[in-house]
Short mmCIF file of N, CA and C in Angstrom, two decimals:
data_model
loop_
_atom_site.label_atom_id
_atom_site.label_comp_id
_atom_site.label_asym_id
_atom_site.label_seq_id
_atom_site.Cartn_x
_atom_site.Cartn_y
_atom_site.Cartn_z
N MET A 1 25.49 4.47 26.19
CA MET A 1 24.03 4.62 25.39
C MET A 1 23.54 3.33 24.63
N LYS A 2 22.66 2.91 24.61
CA LYS A 2 21.55 1.17 24.13
C LYS A 2 21.37 1.89 22.25
N LEU A 3 20.61 0.86 21.31
CA LEU A 3 20.64 1.00 20.60
C LEU A 3 19.73 -0.31 20.21
N ILE A 4 18.85 0.25 19.45
CA ILE A 4 18.21 -1.56 18.34
C ILE A 4 18.53 -1.09 16.81
N CYS A 5 19.10 -1.40 16.31
CA CYS A 5 19.08 -1.47 14.96
C CYS A 5 18.11 -1.14 14.41
N ILE A 6 17.58 -0.65 13.14
CA ILE A 6 16.78 -1.15 12.44
C ILE A 6 17.07 -0.89 11.06
N ARG A 7 17.88 -1.36 10.77
CA ARG A 7 18.71 -1.26 9.05
C ARG A 7 17.97 -2.53 8.07
N CYS A 8 18.56 -3.41 9.51
CA CYS A 8 18.38 -4.71 8.74
C CYS A 8 17.49 -5.95 9.69
N PRO A 9 16.34 -7.21 9.59
CA PRO A 9 15.74 -7.85 10.41
C PRO A 9 16.17 -8.67 11.56
N ARG A 10 17.45 -8.64 12.22
CA ARG A 10 18.74 -9.15 13.78
C ARG A 10 17.71 -8.27 14.44
N GLY A 11 18.05 -6.98 14.06
CA GLY A 11 17.69 -5.58 15.59
C GLY A 11 18.60 -5.81 16.86
N CYS A 12 19.84 -5.59 15.99
CA CYS A 12 20.80 -6.28 17.35
C CYS A 12 20.96 -5.20 17.87
N GLU A 13 21.50 -5.39 19.39
CA GLU A 13 21.33 -3.82 19.91
C GLU A 13 22.76 -3.50 20.48
N ILE A 14 22.80 -2.16 19.53
CA ILE A 14 24.07 -1.52 19.86
C ILE A 14 24.41 -0.63 21.48
N THR A 15 25.61 -1.08 21.46
CA THR A 15 26.17 -0.55 22.94
C THR A 15 27.16 0.84 22.06
N VAL A 16 26.95 1.63 22.90
CA VAL A 16 27.53 2.92 22.51
C VAL A 16 27.94 4.07 23.39
N ASP A 17 29.68 3.26 24.07
CA ASP A 17 29.92 4.78 24.99
C ASP A 17 31.04 4.68 24.03
N GLY A 18 30.95 6.59 23.85
CA GLY A 18 31.47 7.29 23.32
C GLY A 18 32.77 7.29 22.33
N ASP A 19 34.03 6.25 21.63
CA ASP A 19 33.56 6.23 20.38
C ASP A 19 33.89 5.10 19.93
N ASN A 20 33.54 4.03 21.26
CA ASN A 20 33.49 2.53 21.43
C ASN A 20 32.26 2.11 20.87
N ILE A 21 32.00 1.13 19.44
CA ILE A 21 30.72 0.67 19.43
C ILE A 21 30.32 -1.02 19.65
N SER A 22 29.51 -1.49 19.99
CA SER A 22 29.41 -3.27 20.53
C SER A 22 28.88 -3.71 19.66
N GLY A 23 28.19 -4.97 19.57
CA GLY A 23 26.94 -5.28 19.50
C GLY A 23 26.46 -5.78 18.03
N TYR A 24 26.95 -4.85 17.19
CA TYR A 24 26.34 -5.40 16.07
C TYR A 24 27.20 -6.65 14.67
N SER A 25 25.59 -6.28 13.96
CA SER A 25 26.46 -8.08 12.78
C SER A 25 27.05 -7.65 11.77
N CYS A 26 26.56 -6.48 11.32
CA CYS A 26 26.77 -5.78 10.25
C CYS A 26 27.39 -4.71 9.51
N THR A 27 28.65 -4.48 8.93
CA THR A 27 28.15 -2.55 8.68
C THR A 27 27.50 -1.82 8.91
N ARG A 28 25.95 -2.56 8.52
CA ARG A 28 24.84 -1.30 8.40
C ARG A 28 24.84 -1.11 9.87
N GLY A 29 24.83 -2.25 10.76
CA GLY A 29 24.80 -1.84 12.18
C GLY A 29 25.31 -1.32 12.52
N LEU A 30 26.01 -1.02 11.83
CA LEU A 30 27.59 -0.11 12.41
C LEU A 30 27.87 1.50 11.98
N GLU A 31 27.10 1.09 10.58
CA GLU A 31 26.52 2.55 9.85
C GLU A 31 26.16 3.16 11.46
N TYR A 32 24.49 2.69 11.09
CA TYR A 32 23.11 2.80 11.86
C TYR A 32 24.19 3.64 12.78
N ALA A 33 24.86 3.36 14.46
CA ALA A 33 24.86 3.86 15.52
C ALA A 33 25.58 5.16 14.77
N LYS A 34 26.88 5.43 14.01
CA LYS A 34 27.33 6.80 13.89
C LYS A 34 26.08 7.56 13.28
N GLU A 35 25.70 6.55 12.74
CA GLU A 35 24.36 8.42 12.00
C GLU A 35 23.36 8.39 13.14
N GLU A 36 23.19 8.01 13.79
CA GLU A 36 22.54 7.70 15.19
C GLU A 36 22.87 8.70 16.40
N MET A 37 24.47 8.60 16.03
CA MET A 37 24.92 9.80 17.75
C MET A 37 25.07 11.22 16.91
N THR A 38 25.30 11.02 15.27
CA THR A 38 25.87 12.10 14.94
C THR A 38 23.96 12.99 14.60
N CYS A 39 23.56 12.56 14.04
CA CYS A 39 22.73 13.25 12.63
C CYS A 39 21.11 11.98 12.51
N PRO A 40 20.60 11.61 13.26
CA PRO A 40 19.53 10.91 13.30
C PRO A 40 19.31 11.44 11.88
N MET A 41 18.75 10.26 11.24
CA MET A 41 17.78 10.10 10.24
C MET A 41 16.38 9.52 10.25
N ARG A 42 15.35 9.98 9.72
CA ARG A 42 13.96 9.48 9.50
C ARG A 42 13.56 9.55 8.00
N MET A 43 12.47 8.55 7.81
CA MET A 43 11.39 9.21 6.67
C MET A 43 9.51 9.49 7.28
N VAL A 44 9.57 10.09 6.97
CA VAL A 44 7.92 10.67 6.98
C VAL A 44 7.21 10.44 6.49
N THR A 45 5.95 10.02 6.58
CA THR A 45 4.50 9.68 6.55
C THR A 45 3.40 10.19 7.43
N ALA A 46 2.55 10.42 5.95
CA ALA A 46 1.32 11.41 7.03
C ALA A 46 0.31 11.40 6.43
N LEU A 47 -0.49 12.27 6.47
CA LEU A 47 -1.37 12.39 5.66
C LEU A 47 -1.76 13.50 5.09
N LEU A 48 -2.27 13.57 3.71
CA LEU A 48 -2.81 14.72 2.78
C LEU A 48 -3.54 15.49 2.19
N HIS A 49 -4.18 16.26 2.71
CA HIS A 49 -5.72 16.68 2.05
C HIS A 49 -6.02 17.19 0.62
N THR A 50 -6.83 15.81 -0.08
CA THR A 50 -7.07 16.50 -0.92
C THR A 50 -8.22 17.05 -1.49
N ASP A 51 -9.15 17.19 -2.52
CA ASP A 51 -10.16 17.21 -3.00
C ASP A 51 -11.53 15.94 -2.85
N ASP A 52 -10.30 15.06 -2.91
CA ASP A 52 -11.17 13.42 -3.18
C ASP A 52 -10.84 13.10 -1.33
N GLY A 53 -10.08 13.03 -0.81
CA GLY A 53 -10.62 12.33 0.64
C GLY A 53 -9.06 12.79 0.79
N VAL A 54 -8.69 12.32 1.54
CA VAL A 54 -7.29 12.88 2.28
C VAL A 54 -5.75 10.97 1.92
N VAL A 55 -5.15 11.78 2.16
CA VAL A 55 -4.03 10.62 1.24
C VAL A 55 -2.37 9.69 2.44
N PRO A 56 -2.02 8.93 2.26
CA PRO A 56 -0.99 8.88 2.38
C PRO A 56 -0.18 9.29 1.67
N VAL A 57 0.87 9.81 2.79
CA VAL A 57 2.22 10.61 1.54
C VAL A 57 3.49 9.77 1.96
N LYS A 58 4.45 10.06 1.88
CA LYS A 58 6.39 10.13 2.57
C LYS A 58 6.84 10.65 1.87
N THR A 59 7.76 10.98 2.07
CA THR A 59 8.99 11.14 1.96
C THR A 59 9.96 10.46 1.02
N SER A 60 10.18 10.35 -0.08
CA SER A 60 11.10 9.47 -0.49
C SER A 60 13.15 9.27 -0.32
N GLY A 61 12.69 10.41 0.77
CA GLY A 61 14.40 9.86 1.55
C GLY A 61 14.09 9.79 2.59
N ASN A 62 14.85 9.67 4.18
CA ASN A 62 15.57 9.46 5.08
C ASN A 62 16.05 11.80 4.86
N ILE A 63 15.16 12.49 6.18
CA ILE A 63 15.36 13.35 6.71
C ILE A 63 16.69 13.79 8.24
N PRO A 64 17.33 14.82 8.09
CA PRO A 64 17.10 14.91 9.56
C PRO A 64 16.16 14.86 10.49
N LYS A 65 16.18 14.11 12.42
CA LYS A 65 14.91 14.36 12.98
C LYS A 65 14.80 15.47 13.24
N ASN A 66 15.92 16.34 13.65
CA ASN A 66 14.82 17.60 13.85
C ASN A 66 14.20 18.36 13.16
N GLN A 67 14.44 17.69 12.30
CA GLN A 67 13.72 18.20 10.52
C GLN A 67 12.01 18.31 10.79
N ILE A 68 11.79 16.96 11.27
CA ILE A 68 10.13 16.23 11.33
C ILE A 68 8.94 17.16 11.32
N LYS A 69 9.38 18.33 12.36
CA LYS A 69 7.94 18.50 12.94
C LYS A 69 7.76 19.62 12.03
N TYR A 70 8.94 20.10 11.22
CA TYR A 70 9.04 21.47 9.46
C TYR A 70 8.18 20.30 8.78
N VAL A 71 8.30 19.43 8.76
CA VAL A 71 8.39 18.78 7.24
C VAL A 71 6.94 18.43 7.50
N LEU A 72 6.06 17.74 8.60
CA LEU A 72 4.99 17.74 9.28
C LEU A 72 4.14 19.32 9.04
N ASN A 73 4.52 20.17 9.28
CA ASN A 73 3.85 20.54 9.14
C ASN A 73 3.53 21.62 7.56
N VAL A 74 4.67 21.88 6.89
CA VAL A 74 4.21 21.51 5.00
C VAL A 74 3.25 20.74 5.02
N ILE A 75 3.65 20.00 5.39
CA ILE A 75 2.35 18.52 4.30
C ILE A 75 0.97 19.25 5.06
N SER A 76 0.74 19.24 6.66
CA SER A 76 -0.34 19.80 6.63
C SER A 76 -0.85 20.95 6.12
N SER A 77 -0.18 21.93 5.84
CA SER A 77 -0.77 23.09 5.37
C SER A 77 -1.12 23.38 4.03
N THR A 78 -1.13 21.92 3.77
CA THR A 78 -0.63 21.51 1.96
C THR A 78 -1.86 21.00 1.39
N TYR A 79 -2.23 21.49 0.22
CA TYR A 79 -3.99 20.96 -0.48
C TYR A 79 -3.65 20.80 -2.02
N VAL A 80 -4.21 19.65 -2.05
CA VAL A 80 -3.81 19.41 -3.87
C VAL A 80 -5.38 18.53 -4.45
N LYS A 81 -5.43 19.04 -5.74
CA LYS A 81 -6.13 18.85 -6.38
C LYS A 81 -6.69 17.10 -6.34
N HIS A 82 -6.21 16.65 -7.21
CA HIS A 82 -6.37 14.94 -7.57
C HIS A 82 -4.90 14.44 -7.63
N VAL A 83 -5.16 13.36 -7.58
CA VAL A 83 -3.50 12.53 -7.60
C VAL A 83 -3.55 11.28 -7.16
N HIS A 84 -2.58 10.64 -7.31
CA HIS A 84 -2.47 9.54 -7.82
C HIS A 84 -1.11 8.43 -7.44
N ILE A 85 -0.68 7.52 -7.15
CA ILE A 85 -0.08 6.77 -6.35
C ILE A 85 1.09 6.78 -6.88
N GLY A 86 2.05 7.29 -6.46
CA GLY A 86 3.53 7.37 -7.05
C GLY A 86 3.38 9.20 -7.19
N ASP A 87 2.69 10.29 -7.71
CA ASP A 87 2.97 11.68 -7.49
C ASP A 87 4.29 12.03 -6.53
N VAL A 88 4.61 13.00 -7.21
CA VAL A 88 5.11 14.00 -6.39
C VAL A 88 4.23 14.93 -5.91
N VAL A 89 3.85 15.16 -5.04
CA VAL A 89 2.98 16.76 -3.90
C VAL A 89 3.74 18.15 -3.74
N LEU A 90 5.29 17.86 -3.15
CA LEU A 90 6.10 18.67 -2.95
C LEU A 90 7.68 18.35 -3.71
N SER A 91 7.72 19.16 -3.82
CA SER A 91 9.41 18.87 -4.12
C SER A 91 10.33 19.57 -3.58
N ASN A 92 11.82 18.20 -3.37
CA ASN A 92 12.66 19.41 -1.98
C ASN A 92 12.06 20.12 -1.30
N VAL A 93 11.36 19.04 -0.99
CA VAL A 93 10.72 20.22 0.67
C VAL A 93 11.63 20.73 1.70
N LEU A 94 11.04 21.65 1.40
CA LEU A 94 11.64 23.17 2.80
C LEU A 94 13.49 22.61 2.77
N GLY A 95 13.96 21.82 1.28
CA GLY A 95 15.62 21.90 0.68
C GLY A 95 16.31 21.46 1.42
N LEU A 96 16.04 20.24 1.79
CA LEU A 96 15.84 19.17 2.03
C LEU A 96 16.48 17.87 1.01
N GLY A 97 16.05 18.23 0.48
CA GLY A 97 16.51 16.91 -1.29
C GLY A 97 15.43 16.43 -1.45
N VAL A 98 14.67 16.28 -0.71
CA VAL A 98 13.22 14.74 -0.35
C VAL A 98 12.61 15.85 -1.64
N ASP A 99 11.34 14.22 -2.23
CA ASP A 99 10.51 14.61 -2.07
C ASP A 99 8.94 14.62 -1.30
N ILE A 100 7.73 15.13 -1.95
CA ILE A 100 6.79 14.00 -0.15
C ILE A 100 6.13 13.72 -1.57
N VAL A 101 5.82 11.72 -1.82
CA VAL A 101 5.10 11.31 -2.45
C VAL A 101 4.16 11.04 -2.05
N VAL A 102 2.75 10.28 -3.19
CA VAL A 102 1.56 9.71 -2.44
C VAL A 102 1.88 8.33 -2.43
N THR A 103 1.44 7.45 -1.56
CA THR A 103 1.38 6.40 -1.61
C THR A 103 0.54 5.19 -1.85
N GLY A 104 -0.93 6.15 -1.68
CA GLY A 104 -1.91 4.88 -1.59
C GLY A 104 -2.76 5.71 -1.60
N ASP A 105 -4.23 5.42 -2.20
CA ASP A 105 -4.93 5.86 -3.19
C ASP A 105 -6.08 6.27 -2.07
N PRO A 106 -6.64 7.64 -2.21
CA PRO A 106 -7.30 9.20 -1.53
C PRO A 106 -8.31 7.70 -0.67
N TYR A 107 -9.50 8.07 -0.04
CA TYR A 107 -10.30 7.94 1.35
C TYR A 107 -10.48 8.91 1.89
N ILE A 108 -11.95 8.95 2.24
CA ILE A 108 -12.98 9.81 2.70
C ILE A 108 -12.84 9.91 4.89
N GLN A 109 -12.53 10.89 4.71
CA GLN A 109 -12.57 11.16 6.44
C GLN A 109 -13.08 10.86 7.09
N LYS A 110 -13.63 10.11 7.97
CA LYS A 110 -14.85 10.52 8.87
C LYS A 110 -14.62 11.76 9.69
N HIS A 111 -15.96 11.60 10.33
CA HIS A 111 -15.88 13.16 11.16
C HIS A 111 -16.45 12.62 12.08
#
């Protein structure tokens, strides 16, 4: 399997063949390849509805890739009143140990 490492700007092309991992330039690349093969993790970004419009939010850390759709379902079914950048709108979402945090100002969604 071929992977492009996303842990640093080099973007190394890593090859994983069974237990053999090659093509990485640093330990972060090796760690990334191992993680991708055992439990891929991702940060999630989305939009959350508020009284002021919609605001961009993200997870405070990475979550297992197979949990993304469930986290997005929780975010899409959540409505909050007024928020500011940095506010935690959902704590420990789905028991995954990450929060959903506001990352931008509200804007009005046009229909």
